[in-house]
Amino acid sequence: MTTTGTTLVIGATGTTGSRTAARLTVAGHRVRAASRHATRIAGAEPVAFDWYEPATHAAALDGADRVYLVPPPGDFDPAAVMLPFLRRARAAGVRRAVLLSSSAIPEGGPAVGAVHQALPGLFAEWAVLRPSWFMQNVTGAHAHALSIREEGVIRTATGAGRVGFVDAEDIAAVAVRALTDQRAPNADLVLTGPEALSYDDVAAIMTEATGRLVVHRRLSYEQLRDRLTGLIPIRFATMLAAMDQAIAEGSEERLTDTVQRLTGRPPGAFRALLGREMRCGGGDGFGATGGSGPSPERPQGALGRPPSAHL
């Protein structure tokens, strides 16, 4: 690694942002922790930041040469606010940008895919992190975690489809390397854990690890879409149901060596995460924040959608 100037971490109180900021400060890097309420984070300089309030952008960018980008949650078109900010960041002296995206969204795809497409043209040093579904979705503040705690049920339209669930700690470890290594990745990095699991597998592992029964209730595409429509706009509901259907058809059944290659260690397994959360939380692994971090800024990934999503 090499010494950097100041790294601006957007979403510094969230799932990946908090972990990235913590790892950077422990390694001795200067960090400006950006959040809506300028929340204090150990070892970092807090700063107020709101994607939709351009008046907050100048102070956040002042003196920063690198930035970790977590898109605004719930926004189907994050490029509308992110691209003007990124152009301003480049003019202010930011040299390297690392974007949190999603394994389900390719370059030029919907939502944050448009930002992904634009990033290499804006910065000579860049990386796009495309993690698979977060392991923390079933232990944190995600809709799955809530239904597990309240009912012992996970509802999806994924059928027997499998996902390379990834630990947010591994996402943060890759983010730190992408931000601080002497040479930027200048690449699209798909991140997965060490094994592909179905939600049937996830339920069985949670039952075994915690001693509390968890079941996966399989819904059809239509059932999930209609269920979500009662909670979120139809556009989001349709997209999320389609993503589950894609998993059922094998879209996320893949494993990558990205975590091992960039960090020098293998990615963490789901069973290990549950054990860690139970030890840290002093409970059964069903805690509201899972014992390993604050409420997530977007526990589902970076598609720009509500927390009922499955990333």
Short mmCIF file of C-alpha atoms in Angstrom, two decimals:
data_model
loop_
_atom_site.label_atom_id
_atom_site.label_comp_id
_atom_site.label_asym_id
_atom_site.label_seq_id
_atom_site.Cartn_x
_atom_site.Cartn_y
_atom_site.Cartn_z
CA MET A 1 0.00 0.00 0.00
CA THR A 2 1.00 3.59 -0.37
CA THR A 3 0.31 6.68 1.72
CA THR A 4 -2.64 8.66 0.44
CA GLY A 5 -4.00 12.13 1.03
CA THR A 6 -7.57 12.26 2.33
CA THR A 7 -10.14 9.64 1.39
CA LEU A 8 -13.75 10.75 1.38
CA VAL A 9 -16.02 7.87 2.39
CA ILE A 10 -19.62 8.50 1.39
CA GLY A 11 -22.13 6.45 3.37
CA ALA A 12 -19.66 6.20 6.25
CA THR A 13 -22.28 5.02 8.74
CA GLY A 14 -23.54 2.19 6.53
CA THR A 15 -22.75 -1.46 5.97
CA THR A 16 -19.72 -1.14 3.72
CA GLY A 17 -18.90 2.52 4.35
CA SER A 18 -18.47 2.07 8.10
CA ARG A 19 -16.22 -0.93 7.62
CA THR A 20 -14.19 0.78 4.91
CA ALA A 21 -13.71 3.92 7.01
CA ALA A 22 -12.66 1.84 10.03
CA ARG A 23 -10.10 -0.17 8.04
CA LEU A 24 -8.64 2.98 6.50
CA THR A 25 -8.21 4.74 9.83
CA VAL A 26 -6.65 1.68 11.47
CA ALA A 27 -4.14 1.57 8.59
CA GLY A 28 -3.23 5.20 9.26
CA HIS A 29 -5.00 6.87 6.33
CA ARG A 30 -6.77 10.21 6.67
CA VAL A 31 -10.51 9.73 6.31
CA ARG A 32 -13.35 12.17 5.90
CA ALA A 33 -16.49 10.31 7.00
CA ALA A 34 -19.50 11.64 5.09
CA SER A 35 -23.02 11.04 6.32
CA ARG A 36 -26.23 12.98 6.42
CA HIS A 37 -25.80 13.95 10.07
CA ALA A 38 -21.98 14.16 10.15
CA THR A 39 -21.88 11.24 12.57
CA ARG A 40 -18.64 10.93 14.49
CA ILE A 41 -16.52 7.90 13.64
CA ALA A 42 -13.37 7.01 15.56
CA GLY A 43 -10.25 8.29 13.86
CA ALA A 44 -12.10 10.07 11.04
CA GLU A 45 -13.19 13.63 10.33
CA PRO A 46 -17.00 13.77 10.20
CA VAL A 47 -18.67 15.86 7.51
CA ALA A 48 -22.30 16.42 6.58
CA PHE A 49 -23.18 15.11 3.13
CA ASP A 50 -26.41 14.66 1.21
CA TRP A 51 -26.49 13.62 -2.44
CA TYR A 52 -29.49 15.90 -2.97
CA GLU A 53 -27.97 18.93 -1.25
CA PRO A 54 -25.14 20.26 -3.47
CA ALA A 55 -24.32 22.83 -0.79
CA THR A 56 -22.85 19.98 1.28
CA HIS A 57 -20.54 18.77 -1.49
CA ALA A 58 -17.75 21.36 -1.41
CA ALA A 59 -16.81 20.83 2.25
CA ALA A 60 -16.87 17.06 1.77
CA LEU A 61 -14.52 17.26 -1.22
CA ASP A 62 -12.12 19.86 0.21
CA GLY A 63 -8.64 18.32 0.15
CA ALA A 64 -9.83 14.84 -0.77
CA ASP A 65 -7.93 12.94 -3.45
CA ARG A 66 -9.87 9.66 -3.27
CA VAL A 67 -13.52 8.84 -2.78
CA TYR A 68 -15.57 5.77 -1.92
CA LEU A 69 -18.99 6.11 -3.49
CA VAL A 70 -22.16 4.58 -2.09
CA PRO A 71 -25.09 5.61 -4.33
CA PRO A 72 -28.20 7.26 -2.83
CA PRO A 73 -30.59 4.53 -1.66
CA GLY A 74 -34.02 4.22 -3.20
CA ASP A 75 -33.15 6.26 -6.30
CA PHE A 76 -33.88 4.51 -9.59
CA ASP A 77 -31.73 7.04 -11.47
CA PRO A 78 -28.75 7.80 -9.21
CA ALA A 79 -26.67 9.07 -12.15
CA ALA A 80 -28.73 12.27 -12.17
CA VAL A 81 -27.17 13.35 -8.87
CA MET A 82 -23.95 11.33 -8.90
CA LEU A 83 -22.49 12.42 -12.23
CA PRO A 84 -22.59 16.18 -11.47
CA PHE A 85 -20.95 15.42 -8.12
CA LEU A 86 -18.26 13.31 -9.77
CA ARG A 87 -17.46 16.02 -12.28
CA ARG A 88 -17.16 18.44 -9.38
CA ALA A 89 -14.96 15.95 -7.52
CA ARG A 90 -12.59 15.68 -10.46
CA ALA A 91 -12.34 19.47 -10.69
CA ALA A 92 -11.65 19.63 -6.94
CA GLY A 93 -8.64 17.29 -7.24
CA VAL A 94 -10.04 13.81 -6.63
CA ARG A 95 -7.84 11.38 -8.57
CA ARG A 96 -9.33 8.01 -7.69
CA ALA A 97 -12.95 6.88 -7.33
CA VAL A 98 -14.21 3.51 -6.11
CA LEU A 99 -17.89 2.84 -6.73
CA LEU A 100 -20.10 0.35 -4.90
CA SER A 101 -22.36 -1.30 -7.46
CA SER A 102 -23.87 -4.79 -7.68
CA SER A 103 -23.13 -8.13 -9.29
CA ALA A 104 -26.62 -7.96 -10.79
CA ILE A 105 -25.99 -4.68 -12.63
CA PRO A 106 -23.49 -4.62 -15.51
CA GLU A 107 -21.75 -1.56 -16.92
CA GLY A 108 -24.37 0.53 -18.70
CA GLY A 109 -27.21 -1.32 -16.97
CA PRO A 110 -30.06 0.28 -15.03
CA ALA A 111 -29.67 2.42 -11.93
CA VAL A 112 -25.99 2.60 -10.88
CA GLY A 113 -24.95 0.89 -14.11
CA ALA A 114 -24.95 4.29 -15.82
CA VAL A 115 -22.51 5.65 -13.23
CA HIS A 116 -20.32 2.58 -13.71
CA GLN A 117 -20.22 3.28 -17.44
CA ALA A 118 -19.19 6.91 -16.93
CA LEU A 119 -16.56 6.39 -14.23
CA PRO A 120 -13.53 5.47 -16.42
CA GLY A 121 -14.09 8.59 -18.51
CA LEU A 122 -14.05 10.79 -15.43
CA PHE A 123 -11.06 9.40 -13.51
CA ALA A 124 -7.76 7.88 -14.60
CA GLU A 125 -7.80 5.77 -11.41
CA TRP A 126 -10.98 3.89 -10.62
CA ALA A 127 -12.66 0.66 -9.61
CA VAL A 128 -16.23 -0.62 -9.56
CA LEU A 129 -17.04 -3.10 -6.81
CA ARG A 130 -19.85 -5.44 -7.80
CA PRO A 131 -20.57 -7.60 -4.74
CA SER A 132 -23.08 -10.41 -4.78
CA TRP A 133 -25.88 -10.47 -2.20
CA PHE A 134 -24.69 -9.43 1.27
CA MET A 135 -24.53 -12.10 3.98
CA GLN A 136 -25.62 -9.37 6.39
CA ASN A 137 -29.02 -9.28 4.67
CA VAL A 138 -30.14 -12.07 6.97
CA THR A 139 -28.67 -10.63 10.18
CA GLY A 140 -28.96 -6.85 9.87
CA ALA A 141 -31.78 -4.43 9.06
CA HIS A 142 -32.81 -5.92 5.70
CA ALA A 143 -36.35 -7.18 5.13
CA HIS A 144 -35.10 -10.78 5.19
CA ALA A 145 -33.50 -10.27 8.60
CA LEU A 146 -36.71 -8.73 9.93
CA SER A 147 -38.88 -11.61 8.72
CA ILE A 148 -36.40 -14.12 10.15
CA ARG A 149 -36.48 -12.44 13.56
CA GLU A 150 -40.23 -11.97 13.63
CA GLU A 151 -41.45 -15.13 11.89
CA GLY A 152 -38.54 -17.48 11.27
CA VAL A 153 -39.25 -17.16 7.53
CA ILE A 154 -37.35 -16.01 4.43
CA ARG A 155 -39.60 -15.28 1.45
CA THR A 156 -38.13 -15.22 -2.05
CA ALA A 157 -38.91 -16.18 -5.63
CA THR A 158 -35.42 -17.61 -6.08
CA GLY A 159 -36.54 -21.25 -5.95
CA ALA A 160 -33.48 -23.49 -5.69
CA GLY A 161 -31.23 -20.88 -7.32
CA ARG A 162 -27.90 -20.31 -5.62
CA VAL A 163 -26.02 -17.11 -4.76
CA GLY A 164 -22.36 -16.46 -3.90
CA PHE A 165 -23.25 -14.50 -0.76
CA VAL A 166 -20.42 -12.20 0.35
CA ASP A 167 -19.46 -10.82 3.76
CA ALA A 168 -19.50 -7.01 3.97
CA GLU A 169 -16.15 -7.22 5.77
CA ASP A 170 -14.65 -8.67 2.59
CA ILE A 171 -16.23 -5.93 0.48
CA ALA A 172 -14.62 -3.34 2.76
CA ALA A 173 -11.25 -5.09 2.60
CA VAL A 174 -11.34 -4.98 -1.20
CA ALA A 175 -12.50 -1.35 -1.11
CA VAL A 176 -9.48 -0.37 0.98
CA ARG A 177 -7.10 -2.04 -1.45
CA ALA A 178 -8.83 -0.42 -4.41
CA LEU A 179 -8.56 2.98 -2.72
CA THR A 180 -5.00 2.79 -1.43
CA ASP A 181 -2.88 0.43 -3.52
CA GLN A 182 -0.22 2.22 -5.52
CA ARG A 183 -1.85 1.10 -8.75
CA ALA A 184 -5.61 1.43 -9.06
CA PRO A 185 -7.47 -1.68 -10.25
CA ASN A 186 -9.08 0.23 -13.15
CA ALA A 187 -11.45 -2.72 -13.35
CA ASP A 188 -14.91 -4.08 -12.75
CA LEU A 189 -14.57 -6.36 -9.68
CA VAL A 190 -17.25 -8.98 -9.02
CA LEU A 191 -17.08 -10.08 -5.37
CA THR A 192 -18.47 -13.31 -3.97
CA GLY A 193 -18.01 -15.49 -0.95
CA PRO A 194 -16.44 -18.96 -1.04
CA GLU A 195 -19.62 -20.93 -1.74
CA ALA A 196 -22.87 -20.59 -3.62
CA LEU A 197 -25.91 -21.15 -1.40
CA SER A 198 -29.64 -21.33 -2.04
CA TYR A 199 -32.01 -19.72 0.43
CA ASP A 200 -32.94 -23.26 1.48
CA ASP A 201 -29.26 -23.67 2.42
CA VAL A 202 -29.22 -20.32 4.23
CA ALA A 203 -32.28 -21.29 6.28
CA ALA A 204 -30.81 -24.67 7.18
CA ILE A 205 -27.46 -23.19 8.21
CA MET A 206 -29.16 -20.54 10.36
CA THR A 207 -31.33 -23.17 12.01
CA GLU A 208 -28.29 -25.33 12.79
CA ALA A 209 -26.14 -22.43 14.00
CA THR A 210 -28.71 -20.69 16.18
CA GLY A 211 -31.03 -23.44 17.32
CA ARG A 212 -34.03 -21.45 16.07
CA LEU A 213 -36.05 -22.81 13.17
CA VAL A 214 -35.75 -20.78 9.95
CA VAL A 215 -37.54 -21.82 6.77
CA HIS A 216 -37.40 -20.58 3.21
CA ARG A 217 -40.85 -20.01 1.78
CA ARG A 218 -40.74 -20.18 -2.00
CA LEU A 219 -42.97 -17.69 -3.81
CA SER A 220 -43.70 -17.34 -7.50
CA TYR A 221 -42.58 -14.26 -9.39
CA GLU A 222 -46.17 -12.99 -9.36
CA GLN A 223 -46.63 -13.65 -5.64
CA LEU A 224 -43.46 -11.76 -4.74
CA ARG A 225 -44.24 -8.89 -7.11
CA ASP A 226 -47.74 -8.50 -5.67
CA ARG A 227 -46.46 -8.75 -2.09
CA LEU A 228 -43.85 -6.05 -2.71
CA THR A 229 -46.32 -3.82 -4.55
CA GLY A 230 -48.10 -3.30 -1.25
CA LEU A 231 -44.88 -1.90 0.22
CA ILE A 232 -43.01 -0.10 -2.56
CA PRO A 233 -43.74 1.43 -5.99
CA ILE A 234 -44.68 -1.05 -8.70
CA ARG A 235 -41.54 -0.22 -10.70
CA PHE A 236 -39.33 -1.37 -7.83
CA ALA A 237 -41.53 -4.34 -7.01
CA THR A 238 -41.37 -5.60 -10.58
CA MET A 239 -37.59 -5.18 -10.73
CA LEU A 240 -36.98 -6.97 -7.46
CA ALA A 241 -39.23 -9.87 -8.35
CA ALA A 242 -37.46 -10.15 -11.70
CA MET A 243 -34.10 -10.29 -9.94
CA ASP A 244 -35.31 -13.19 -7.80
CA GLN A 245 -36.56 -14.92 -10.90
CA ALA A 246 -33.14 -14.43 -12.50
CA ILE A 247 -31.51 -16.09 -9.48
CA ALA A 248 -33.89 -19.01 -9.86
CA GLU A 249 -32.60 -19.30 -13.43
CA GLY A 250 -28.95 -19.34 -12.29
CA SER A 251 -27.84 -15.73 -12.80
CA GLU A 252 -25.89 -15.54 -9.50
CA GLU A 253 -24.54 -19.08 -9.32
CA ARG A 254 -20.89 -18.10 -9.69
CA LEU A 255 -17.79 -17.71 -7.56
CA THR A 256 -14.86 -15.37 -8.13
CA ASP A 257 -11.32 -15.18 -6.74
CA THR A 258 -11.43 -11.38 -6.39
CA VAL A 259 -11.31 -11.24 -2.58
CA GLN A 260 -8.40 -13.69 -2.44
CA ARG A 261 -6.55 -11.96 -5.26
CA LEU A 262 -6.83 -8.42 -3.86
CA THR A 263 -6.56 -9.09 -0.13
CA GLY A 264 -4.32 -12.16 -0.04
CA ARG A 265 -6.81 -14.18 2.00
CA PRO A 266 -9.90 -16.24 1.18
CA PRO A 267 -13.36 -14.73 1.60
CA GLY A 268 -15.29 -15.49 4.75
CA ALA A 269 -17.94 -18.22 4.81
CA PHE A 270 -21.55 -17.76 5.89
CA ARG A 271 -21.15 -20.09 8.88
CA ALA A 272 -18.17 -18.06 10.05
CA LEU A 273 -20.20 -14.85 9.81
CA LEU A 274 -22.98 -16.31 11.95
CA GLY A 275 -20.46 -17.46 14.55
CA ARG A 276 -18.87 -14.01 14.65
CA GLU A 277 -22.22 -12.25 14.94
CA MET A 278 -23.32 -14.54 17.75
CA ARG A 279 -20.08 -13.94 19.67
CA CYS A 280 -20.04 -10.18 19.12
CA GLY A 281 -23.75 -9.71 19.70
CA GLY A 282 -23.91 -12.01 22.66
CA GLY A 283 -27.08 -13.53 21.25
CA ASP A 284 -28.36 -15.93 18.61
CA GLY A 285 -27.32 -14.22 15.40
CA PHE A 286 -30.72 -12.59 14.90
CA GLY A 287 -29.78 -9.17 16.31
CA ALA A 288 -30.93 -6.00 14.57
CA THR A 289 -27.41 -5.10 13.49
CA GLY A 290 -25.87 -8.53 13.69
CA GLY A 291 -23.33 -7.40 16.26
CA SER A 292 -20.76 -6.38 13.66
CA GLY A 293 -21.71 -2.95 12.45
CA PRO A 294 -24.25 -0.14 12.43
CA SER A 295 -27.46 -0.01 10.46
CA PRO A 296 -26.70 -0.48 6.77
CA GLU A 297 -26.81 2.35 4.28
CA ARG A 298 -27.96 -0.16 1.72
CA PRO A 299 -27.77 -3.74 2.93
CA GLN A 300 -28.92 -4.95 -0.45
CA GLY A 301 -26.07 -3.61 -2.53
CA ALA A 302 -26.08 -0.54 -4.72
CA LEU A 303 -28.96 -0.81 -7.10
CA GLY A 304 -30.62 2.37 -5.86
CA ARG A 305 -33.70 0.80 -4.35
CA PRO A 306 -35.53 0.22 -1.07
CA PRO A 307 -34.25 -2.19 1.58
CA SER A 308 -36.71 -4.92 0.57
CA ALA A 309 -34.28 -5.92 -2.16
CA HIS A 310 -32.23 -9.09 -1.87
CA LEU A 311 -28.73 -7.75 -2.39
#
